Short mmCIF file of C-alpha atoms in Angstrom, two decimals:
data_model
loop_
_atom_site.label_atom_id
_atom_site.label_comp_id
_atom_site.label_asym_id
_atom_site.label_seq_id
_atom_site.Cartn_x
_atom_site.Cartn_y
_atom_site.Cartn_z
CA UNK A 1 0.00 0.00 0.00
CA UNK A 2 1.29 3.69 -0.93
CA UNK A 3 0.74 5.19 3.01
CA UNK A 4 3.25 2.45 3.57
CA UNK A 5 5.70 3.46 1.24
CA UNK A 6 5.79 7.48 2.61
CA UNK A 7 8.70 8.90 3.81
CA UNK A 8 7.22 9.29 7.50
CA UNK A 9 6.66 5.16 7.60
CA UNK A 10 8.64 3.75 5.53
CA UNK A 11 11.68 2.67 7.87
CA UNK A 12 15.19 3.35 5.22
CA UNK A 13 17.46 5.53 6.60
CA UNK A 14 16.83 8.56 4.15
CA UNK A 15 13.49 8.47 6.18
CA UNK A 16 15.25 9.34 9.30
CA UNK A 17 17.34 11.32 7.91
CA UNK A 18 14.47 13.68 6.39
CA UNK A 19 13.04 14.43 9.36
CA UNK A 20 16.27 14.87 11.43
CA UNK A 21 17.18 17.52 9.28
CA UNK A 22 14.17 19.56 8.75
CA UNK A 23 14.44 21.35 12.24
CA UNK A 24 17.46 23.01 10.98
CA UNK A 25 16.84 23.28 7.25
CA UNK A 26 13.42 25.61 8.32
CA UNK A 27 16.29 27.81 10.09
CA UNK A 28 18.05 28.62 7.11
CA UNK A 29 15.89 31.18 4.77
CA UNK A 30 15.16 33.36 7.57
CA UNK A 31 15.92 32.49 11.28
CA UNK A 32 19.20 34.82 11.16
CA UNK A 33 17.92 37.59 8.76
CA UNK A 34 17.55 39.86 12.05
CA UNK A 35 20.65 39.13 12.88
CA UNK A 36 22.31 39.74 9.25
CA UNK A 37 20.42 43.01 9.64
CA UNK A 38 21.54 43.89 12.71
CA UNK A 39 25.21 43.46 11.56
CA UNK A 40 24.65 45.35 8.42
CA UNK A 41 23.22 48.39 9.35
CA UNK A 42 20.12 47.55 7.80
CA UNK A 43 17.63 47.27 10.37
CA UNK A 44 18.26 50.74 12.30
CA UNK A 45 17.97 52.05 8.44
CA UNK A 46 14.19 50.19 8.07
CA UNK A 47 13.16 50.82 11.55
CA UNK A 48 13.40 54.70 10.76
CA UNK A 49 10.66 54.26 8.08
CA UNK A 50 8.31 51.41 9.71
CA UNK A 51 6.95 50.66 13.58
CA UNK A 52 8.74 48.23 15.57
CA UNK A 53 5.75 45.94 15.18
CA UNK A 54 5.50 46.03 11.65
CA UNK A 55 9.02 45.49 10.87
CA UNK A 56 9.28 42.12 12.93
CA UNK A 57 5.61 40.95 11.72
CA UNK A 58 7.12 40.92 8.25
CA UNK A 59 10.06 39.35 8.83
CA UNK A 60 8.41 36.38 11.10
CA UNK A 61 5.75 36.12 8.17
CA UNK A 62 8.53 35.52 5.84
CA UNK A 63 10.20 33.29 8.24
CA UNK A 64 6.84 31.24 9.22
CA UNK A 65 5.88 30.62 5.33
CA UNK A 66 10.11 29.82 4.38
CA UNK A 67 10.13 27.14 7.31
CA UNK A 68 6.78 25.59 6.78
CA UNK A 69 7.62 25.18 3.01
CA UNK A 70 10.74 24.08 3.71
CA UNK A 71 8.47 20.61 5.57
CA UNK A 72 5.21 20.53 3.66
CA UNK A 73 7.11 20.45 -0.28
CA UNK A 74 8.98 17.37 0.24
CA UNK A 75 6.41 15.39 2.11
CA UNK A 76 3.55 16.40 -0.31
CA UNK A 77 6.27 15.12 -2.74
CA UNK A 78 6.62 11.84 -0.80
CA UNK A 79 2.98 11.52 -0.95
CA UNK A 80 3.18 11.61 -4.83
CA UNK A 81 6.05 9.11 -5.25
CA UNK A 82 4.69 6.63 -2.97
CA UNK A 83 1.57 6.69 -5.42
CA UNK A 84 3.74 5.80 -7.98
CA UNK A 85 5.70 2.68 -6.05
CA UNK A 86 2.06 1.28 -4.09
CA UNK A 87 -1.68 0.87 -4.73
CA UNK A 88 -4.22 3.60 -2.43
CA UNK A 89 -6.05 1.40 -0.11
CA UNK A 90 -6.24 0.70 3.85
CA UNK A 91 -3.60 -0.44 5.10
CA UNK A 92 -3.99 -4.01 6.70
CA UNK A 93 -3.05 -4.37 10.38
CA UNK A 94 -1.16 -7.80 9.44
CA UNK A 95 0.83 -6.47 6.28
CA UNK A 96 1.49 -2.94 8.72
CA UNK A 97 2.86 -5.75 11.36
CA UNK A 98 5.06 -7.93 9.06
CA UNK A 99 6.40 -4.02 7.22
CA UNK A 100 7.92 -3.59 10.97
CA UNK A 101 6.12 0.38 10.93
CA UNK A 102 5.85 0.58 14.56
CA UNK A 103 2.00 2.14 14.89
CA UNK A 104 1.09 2.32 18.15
CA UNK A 105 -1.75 3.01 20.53
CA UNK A 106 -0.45 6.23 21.25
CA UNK A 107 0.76 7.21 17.68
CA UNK A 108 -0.70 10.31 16.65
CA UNK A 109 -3.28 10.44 14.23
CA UNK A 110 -3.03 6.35 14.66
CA UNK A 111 -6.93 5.99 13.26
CA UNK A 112 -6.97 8.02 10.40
CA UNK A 113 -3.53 5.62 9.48
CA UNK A 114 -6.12 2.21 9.43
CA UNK A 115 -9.65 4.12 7.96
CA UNK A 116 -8.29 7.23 5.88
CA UNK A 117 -4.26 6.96 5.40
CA UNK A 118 -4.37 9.84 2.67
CA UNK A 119 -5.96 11.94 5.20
CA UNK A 120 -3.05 10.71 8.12
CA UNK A 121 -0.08 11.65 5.50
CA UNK A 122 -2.01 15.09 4.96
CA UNK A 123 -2.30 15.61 9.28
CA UNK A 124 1.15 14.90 9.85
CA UNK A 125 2.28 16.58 6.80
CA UNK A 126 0.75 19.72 8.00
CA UNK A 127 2.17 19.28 11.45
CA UNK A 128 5.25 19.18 10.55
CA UNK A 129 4.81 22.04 8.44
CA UNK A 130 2.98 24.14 11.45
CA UNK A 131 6.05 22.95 13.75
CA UNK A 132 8.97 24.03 11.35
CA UNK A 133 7.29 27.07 10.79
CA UNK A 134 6.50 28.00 14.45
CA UNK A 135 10.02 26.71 15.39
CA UNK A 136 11.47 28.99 12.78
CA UNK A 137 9.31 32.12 14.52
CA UNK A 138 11.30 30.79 17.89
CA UNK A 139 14.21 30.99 16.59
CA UNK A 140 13.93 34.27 14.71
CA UNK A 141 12.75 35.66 17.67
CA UNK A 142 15.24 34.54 20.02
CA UNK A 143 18.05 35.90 17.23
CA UNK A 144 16.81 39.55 18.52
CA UNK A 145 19.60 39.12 20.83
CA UNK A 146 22.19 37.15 18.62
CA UNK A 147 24.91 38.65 16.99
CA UNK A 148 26.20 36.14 14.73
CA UNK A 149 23.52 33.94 12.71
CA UNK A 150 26.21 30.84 12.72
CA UNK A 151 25.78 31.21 16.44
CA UNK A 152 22.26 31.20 16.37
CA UNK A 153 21.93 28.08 14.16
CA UNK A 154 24.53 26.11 16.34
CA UNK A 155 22.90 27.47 19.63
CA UNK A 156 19.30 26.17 18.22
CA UNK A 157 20.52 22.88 17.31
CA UNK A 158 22.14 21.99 20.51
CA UNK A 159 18.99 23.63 22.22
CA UNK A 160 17.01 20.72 20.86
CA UNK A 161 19.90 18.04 21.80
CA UNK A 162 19.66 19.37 25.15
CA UNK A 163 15.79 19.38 25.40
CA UNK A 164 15.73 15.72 24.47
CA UNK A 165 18.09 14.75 27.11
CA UNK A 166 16.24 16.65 29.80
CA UNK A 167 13.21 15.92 28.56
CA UNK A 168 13.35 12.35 28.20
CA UNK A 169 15.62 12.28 31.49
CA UNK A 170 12.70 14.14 33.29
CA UNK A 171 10.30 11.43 31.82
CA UNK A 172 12.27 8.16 32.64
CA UNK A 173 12.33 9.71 36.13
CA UNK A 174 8.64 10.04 36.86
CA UNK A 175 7.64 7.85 34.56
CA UNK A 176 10.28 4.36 34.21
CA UNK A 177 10.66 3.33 30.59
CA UNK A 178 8.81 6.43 29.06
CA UNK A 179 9.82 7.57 25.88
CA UNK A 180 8.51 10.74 25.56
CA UNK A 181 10.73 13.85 24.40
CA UNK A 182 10.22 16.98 23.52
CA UNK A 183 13.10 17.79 21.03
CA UNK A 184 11.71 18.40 17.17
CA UNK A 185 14.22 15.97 15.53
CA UNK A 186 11.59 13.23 16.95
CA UNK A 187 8.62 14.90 17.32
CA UNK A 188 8.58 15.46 13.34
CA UNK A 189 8.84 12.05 12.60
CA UNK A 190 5.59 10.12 12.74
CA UNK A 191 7.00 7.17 13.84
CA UNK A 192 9.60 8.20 16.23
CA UNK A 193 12.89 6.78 16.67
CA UNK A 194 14.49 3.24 18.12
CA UNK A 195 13.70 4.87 21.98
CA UNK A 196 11.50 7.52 21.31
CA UNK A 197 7.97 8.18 20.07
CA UNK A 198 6.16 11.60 19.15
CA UNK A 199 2.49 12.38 21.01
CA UNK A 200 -0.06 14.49 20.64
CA UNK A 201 0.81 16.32 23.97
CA UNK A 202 4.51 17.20 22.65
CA UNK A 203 3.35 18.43 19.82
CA UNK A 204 0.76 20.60 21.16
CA UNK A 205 3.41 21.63 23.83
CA UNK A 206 6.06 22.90 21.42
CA UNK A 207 3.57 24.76 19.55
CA UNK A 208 2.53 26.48 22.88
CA UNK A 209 5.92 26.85 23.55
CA UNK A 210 7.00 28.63 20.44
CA UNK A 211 3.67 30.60 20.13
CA UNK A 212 4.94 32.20 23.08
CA UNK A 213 8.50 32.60 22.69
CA UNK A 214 7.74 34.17 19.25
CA UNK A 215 5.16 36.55 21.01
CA UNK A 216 6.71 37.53 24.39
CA UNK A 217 10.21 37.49 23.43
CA UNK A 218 9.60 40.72 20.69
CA UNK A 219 7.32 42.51 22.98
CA UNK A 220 9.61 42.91 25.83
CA UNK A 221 12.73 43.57 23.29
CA UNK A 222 11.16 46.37 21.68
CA UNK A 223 9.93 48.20 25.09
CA UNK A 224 13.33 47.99 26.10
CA UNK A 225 15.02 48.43 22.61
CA UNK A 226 17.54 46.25 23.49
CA UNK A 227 17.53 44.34 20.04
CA UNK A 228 19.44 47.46 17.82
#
């Protein structure tokens, strides 16, 4: 079956790979443009023409639509070629079993996967687009006190390296043998990892979190215009 054959459940290594680099590929177009501003003289010369507000809007616009993109295009894309290798159908429970794609009970969007797979690849497409772009917003606004956008790319990476360890320290603490995280290098992938799985509850977490990073963080920078 073609939902089998996708890049989120279909278990080759370029799989992985995919979704272990889109949390830093969404950073790319537009997480360090402040930054590269800042440095160049550029922003002090647009902030004398447009509001504080406006100016940033734009920018995390830019950066919200460049990092969602950035997910959505190549997993539509998947979506397409796995029409081409597989039939469209449901996807039977045994054949799902003997493929090794580890579904589980607490696999999001786990029903759509067995009654309406084309609508599962679109839901977890779209999340992934939603989280790269609201990550991206994050990150841009975080980079209102970065200097150097190299910084700010390594700093974000090894944010989320650190957030899994805590996280999933945190969670095998309280909870033995969980394998929850919160870092976006697993939450992306539908599937998870060997000792990880997403859930529902990180994913509406880190879009919480980043909604709120990507509001706060600008607000208090520009009453204190600390960010020129």
């Amino acid at each position: 079956m073609a939902p089998m054959y996708w890049v989120g459940t279909d278990g080759k290594p370029f799989s992985a790979l995919l979704y272990f680099l889109l949390p830093m590929l969404c950073l790319l177009p537009g997480a360090g443009t402040l930054a590269e501003d800042r440095g160049s003289g550029f922003q002090s010369h647009a902030l004398s023409r447009v509001a504080d507000g406006a100016y940033y809007c734009a920018k995390a616009l830019a950066c919200f639509v460049s990092g969602a993109l950035i997910a959505l295009v190549p997993l539509l894309l998947a979506i397409v070629f796995a029409s081409l290798v597989g039939p469209w159908g449901t996807p039977d429970p045994n054949e799902v079993f003997a493929f090794g794609i580890p579904i589980s009970l607490d696999t999001p969007f786990r029903s759509f996967f067995f009654t309406q797979p084309g609508m599962y690849l679109l839901c977890w497409s779209g999340t992934a687009a939603l989280l790269c772009g609201m990550w991206s917003i994050a990150v841009l606004a975080v980079s209102l006190y970065a200097k150097s956008p190299v910084r700010l790319f390594i700093g974000s990476v090894l944010a989320q390296l650190l957030i899994n360890y805590m996280s999933l320290s945190i969670n095998n603490m309280f909870f033995m043998g969980s394998s929850k995280t919160l870092d976006m290098f697993t939450v992306l992938h539908p599937l998870g990892y060997d000792s990880t799985s997403p859930s529902m509850t990180a994913i509406a977490v880190l879009i919480a979190v980043y909604s709120v990073i990507g509001i706060l963080v600008p607000i208090i920078s520009f009453k204190r215009r600390c960010y020129l």
